[in-house]
Structures are given as structure tokens and as C-alpha cells.
C-alpha positions as semicolon CSV with decimal commas, in nm:
position;residue;x (nm);y (nm);z (nm)
1;M;-1,519;0,332;-0,882
2;L;-1,323;0,171;-0,599
3;R;-1,529;0,018;-0,365
4;I;-1,409;-0,057;-0,005
5;A;-1,586;-0,199;0,276
6;V;-1,491;-0,210;0,675
7;C;-1,671;-0,413;0,898
8;D;-1,627;-0,321;1,269
9;D;-1,889;-0,336;1,567
10;E;-1,722;-0,088;1,725
11;K;-1,864;0,263;1,593
12;S;-1,574;0,465;1,657
13;M;-1,325;0,177;1,522
14;G;-1,506;0,168;1,169
15;E;-1,506;0,543;1,209
16;Y;-1,206;0,571;1,254
17;L;-1,104;0,327;0,953
18;K;-1,275;0,494;0,710
19;Q;-1,118;0,819;0,796
20;L;-0,772;0,669;0,784
21;I;-0,882;0,504;0,462
22;K;-0,960;0,853;0,300
23;R;-0,627;0,979;0,413
24;G;-0,421;0,735;0,269
25;I;-0,643;0,738;-0,074
26;A;-0,700;1,118;-0,076
27;D;-0,584;1,134;-0,477
28;R;-0,858;0,931;-0,564
29;K;-1,237;1,063;-0,658
30;D;-1,376;0,756;-0,779
31;C;-1,355;0,538;-0,437
32;R;-1,675;0,470;-0,223
33;I;-1,597;0,386;0,143
34;E;-1,893;0,205;0,383
35;V;-1,883;0,088;0,710
36;F;-2,101;-0,228;0,847
37;S;-2,114;-0,271;1,202
38;S;-2,198;-0,689;1,158
39;G;-2,109;-0,979;0,887
40;E;-2,463;-1,011;0,848
41;E;-2,552;-0,641;0,754
42;L;-2,215;-0,680;0,502
43;L;-2,327;-0,971;0,355
44;E;-2,693;-0,870;0,302
45;K;-2,595;-0,515;0,159
46;G;-2,257;-0,520;0,125
47;K;-2,129;-0,776;-0,134
48;G;-1,962;-0,673;-0,448
49;F;-1,681;-0,423;-0,304
50;D;-1,336;-0,449;-0,409
51;I;-1,180;-0,416;-0,043
52;Y;-1,282;-0,544;0,268
53;F;-1,101;-0,477;0,571
54;L;-1,281;-0,691;0,852
55;D;-1,249;-0,727;1,261
56;I;-1,259;-1,049;1,347
57;D;-1,425;-1,061;1,681
58;L;-1,752;-0,949;1,618
59;K;-2,065;-0,987;1,784
60;G;-2,266;-1,251;1,590
61;M;-2,071;-1,422;1,262
62;S;-1,702;-1,369;1,304
63;G;-1,507;-1,232;1,045
64;I;-1,335;-1,550;0,968
65;D;-1,685;-1,681;0,871
66;M;-1,712;-1,350;0,689
67;A;-1,456;-1,386;0,511
68;R;-1,551;-1,791;0,422
69;S;-1,884;-1,676;0,279
70;L;-1,724;-1,405;0,074
71;R;-1,516;-1,625;-0,077
72;Q;-1,724;-1,853;-0,200
73;E;-1,802;-1,560;-0,502
74;S;-1,531;-1,328;-0,480
75;E;-1,196;-1,285;-0,540
76;A;-1,197;-0,953;-0,359
77;V;-0,897;-0,831;-0,170
78;I;-0,964;-0,897;0,256
79;V;-0,762;-0,761;0,533
80;F;-0,832;-0,842;0,869
81;V;-0,749;-0,551;1,157
82;T;-0,804;-0,728;1,487
83;A;-0,692;-0,692;1,824
84;L;-0,683;-1,098;1,845
85;K;-0,369;-1,252;1,736
86;E;-0,470;-1,611;1,748
87;Y;-0,596;-1,625;1,418
88;V;-0,357;-1,597;1,158
89;F;-0,294;-1,920;1,023
90;D;-0,753;-1,915;0,958
91;A;-0,656;-1,569;0,772
92;F;-0,431;-1,765;0,512
93;D;-0,741;-2,034;0,461
94;V;-0,950;-1,732;0,358
95;Q;-0,673;-1,664;0,107
96;A;-0,623;-1,278;0,338
97;F;-0,439;-0,986;0,188
98;Q;-0,296;-0,897;0,516
99;Y;-0,345;-0,917;0,849
100;L;-0,306;-0,617;1,076
101;L;-0,340;-0,593;1,481
102;K;-0,493;-0,320;1,697
103;P;-0,406;-0,074;1,787
104;I;-0,336;0,073;1,453
105;N;0,024;0,145;1,309
106;E;-0,097;0,410;1,078
107;E;0,225;0,434;0,840
108;K;0,175;0,013;0,801
109;F;-0,202;0,103;0,720
110;F;-0,130;0,315;0,518
111;R;0,142;0,085;0,327
112;V;-0,110;-0,213;0,334
113;L;-0,405;0,003;0,172
114;R;-0,152;0,118;-0,122
115;Q;-0,095;-0,245;-0,192
116;A;-0,486;-0,350;-0,145
117;V;-0,502;-0,081;-0,407
118;A;-0,250;-0,171;-0,653
119;E;-0,398;-0,580;-0,617
120;C;-0,724;-0,423;-0,719
121;E;-0,556;-0,237;-1,016
122;P;-0,295;-0,466;-1,137
123;E;-0,261;-0,298;-1,481
124;K;-0,127;0,030;-1,316
125;A;0,158;-0,118;-1,198
126;S;0,271;-0,142;-1,580
127;E;0,167;0,199;-1,670
128;P;0,461;0,435;-1,767
129;L;0,501;0,744;-1,550
130;V;0,417;1,096;-1,734
131;I;0,606;1,373;-1,656
132;R;0,657;1,717;-1,780
133;V;1,033;1,798;-1,866
134;K;1,118;2,125;-1,975
135;G;0,817;2,187;-2,163
136;L;0,783;1,847;-2,297
137;Y;0,590;1,564;-2,177
138;R;0,797;1,202;-2,097
139;N;0,698;0,872;-2,061
140;I;0,907;0,680;-1,807
141;P;0,875;0,314;-1,781
142;R;0,810;0,249;-1,416
143;D;1,099;-0,059;-1,375
144;S;1,357;0,205;-1,534
145;I;1,386;0,453;-1,205
146;L;1,588;0,291;-0,974
147;Y;1,509;0,562;-0,693
148;A;1,334;0,947;-0,698
149;E;1,627;1,183;-0,494
150;N;1,420;1,497;-0,390
151;E;1,656;1,830;-0,499
152;G;1,505;2,187;-0,382
153;R;1,176;2,210;-0,556
154;K;1,264;1,923;-0,817
155;I;1,251;1,552;-0,839
156;V;1,560;1,369;-0,994
157;L;1,492;1,033;-1,111
158;H;1,766;0,800;-1,125
159;L;1,706;0,592;-1,446
160;K;1,964;0,312;-1,558
161;E;2,055;0,479;-1,861
162;E;2,010;0,892;-1,737
163;Q;1,921;1,070;-1,480
164;I;1,643;1,307;-1,502
165;S;1,521;1,648;-1,329
166;Y;1,195;1,834;-1,332
167;Y;0,979;2,010;-1,075
168;A;0,733;1,820;-0,853
169;K;0,703;1,685;-0,469
170;M;0,794;1,369;-0,404
171;S;0,476;1,326;-0,189
172;E;0,245;1,318;-0,496
173;L;0,533;1,111;-0,690
174;E;0,505;0,891;-0,391
175;G;0,154;0,833;-0,443
176;M;0,161;0,802;-0,831
177;L;0,432;0,505;-0,811
178;G;0,272;0,277;-0,521
179;D;0,381;-0,002;-0,358
180;T;0,714;-0,144;-0,517
181;F;0,819;0,203;-0,427
182;F;0,931;0,309;-0,058
183;R;1,024;0,639;0,080
184;C;1,322;0,552;0,285
185;H;1,403;0,867;0,400
186;R;1,234;1,243;0,307
187;G;1,519;1,310;0,043
188;Y;1,462;0,933;-0,104
189;L;1,217;0,696;-0,269
190;V;1,331;0,371;-0,389
191;N;1,231;0,100;-0,603
192;L;1,256;-0,198;-0,376
193;N;1,319;-0,412;-0,753
194;A;1,659;-0,184;-0,739
195;V;1,753;-0,282;-0,359
196;K;2,080;-0,482;-0,405
197;G;2,108;-0,463;-0,003
198;Y;2,095;-0,269;0,326
199;D;2,147;-0,171;0,701
200;T;2,018;0,065;0,918
201;G;2,163;0,380;0,775
202;N;2,162;0,294;0,376
203;I;2,055;0,112;0,091
204;Q;2,229;-0,037;-0,175
205;I;2,096;-0,007;-0,516
206;K;2,205;-0,259;-0,752
207;N;2,422;-0,017;-0,988
208;G;2,643;0,023;-0,702
209;E;2,466;0,367;-0,610
210;T;2,398;0,435;-0,205
211;I;2,121;0,632;-0,074
212;L;1,988;0,700;0,284
213;M;1,796;0,536;0,478
214;A;1,616;0,703;0,768
215;K;1,693;0,505;1,115
216;Q;1,281;0,564;1,197
217;K;1,259;0,425;0,869
218;Y;1,410;0,118;0,890
219;S;1,139;-0,118;1,095
220;A;0,853;-0,019;0,789
221;F;1,151;-0,067;0,496
222;V;1,204;-0,443;0,625
223;D;0,854;-0,513;0,646
224;A;0,767;-0,356;0,320
225;Y;1,106;-0,558;0,150
226;M;0,950;-0,870;0,292
227;E;0,615;-0,853;0,181
228;F;0,793;-0,708;-0,170
229;L;0,933;-1,052;-0,227
230;R;0,734;-1,263;-0,092
231;R;0,446;-1,133;-0,369
232;K;0,717;-1,125;-0,655
233;Q;0,768;-1,503;-0,565
234;Q;0,429;-1,618;-0,578
């Protein structure tokens, strides 16, 4: 069971974040989400969560103080969601996973949510992708996938040694592969570990191939790739 807590003293914002989380991990049936309106309420009733989405500017105990209290006994993933820019360095002190600013960029929120879930379940990143190809099930090591390409009702997996075509939806594959892959174009899903270089319209893969990058995806891709490199170096 994945347990996620939201703490925001604006009721509408708390419910909005809850609905975003539900949308972002709609494929998860084993998730429990609870919303709290104060730090005191959360610490009294809500310890033991895997992921915390905390506002900083709260009545009573601040989100930073709440995180300090949580850190005394928990290594849970903490994400700040706030309108205040000036506490970003305090967030480092409590080992926050991410610092998101309001108003919320939903695409970035979903990306951080997927990363947070993957952080809670690191073993899943090493599990092979299981697909059905011509009636047979195959185990595909995730790190062998350079990128996936949409081709009609099929997906073509471009691996280091071969290409595999099978029936599936790109959105489903994106959810299965997680945050080490990025949907850079409606027709392409790229393994961030396979990226050699990029510009506003293309991504160069380490095997020498080039795939398309949608211009509206460029900024989100740069954010995701920089975060991927940062975490890889840790």
C-alpha cells in the first residue's frame, strides 16, 4: 500500500492536489491519499506516509518545521508545494525531494509525482518490462531500451541489439517505465540514460540515431534531464 499525505490549510488546494495525485497515478489501485489542514493535525494523525506534499505557509506550524519533525523518525519523500520562493534552501536542510511553486504546473507535478513514487519503490526500476510479442511473453531489461516509437496501433521498442514491435498504447508504456523515460513527442518515449545530446527539435541517441522533440516539450525535457543527471550523481 502506497500512502500519500497532503497538507495545505486551503481546503480547495488540498482537494485539488488530491485529485492531481489520483490522476497522476490512476493505474495504482493500492494507493491511499489523505488531506490535512495543519501541521499539527498531520503530526498527530498522519505519520507513517511514504510521500508528503507539504505547503510551507501554514497557520501555526510551518511546512519547514513540520518536515524537521518528520525527519526525526522518517526517511519519507517530502515535496514542498508552495507560493514562497525564499525557503528553497531551508528545503535542502530537511532533505526535500522537490520544491514546486504555485500556481502548479500540472505536467511538472505529474513528473515529480512519478519520480517520488519510483523513489519509494526503487526495486521496480530494475524489474524487466514484460510484453507479449506474437503470442509469447518476453522480458525486456529496461536499460536495454533506447527509445520507444509509436507506429499505428503498435509500439516499436528500439533496443541496443534489436527492434521489437508489439500492440500497446504509448501512454500505458510511459506509465510502466517511469521517470527514467520521457515522452519527448507524441510518437517517441526516450530513455534519458540513452541521450547523447539535444536541441529544441531533436534528441540524439547514443547509438547515433536522432528522434523528434516537440517544441512544447523542450522545457519540460530539460528539467527532467537535469534532474535525472543530478540524481544519477548522488
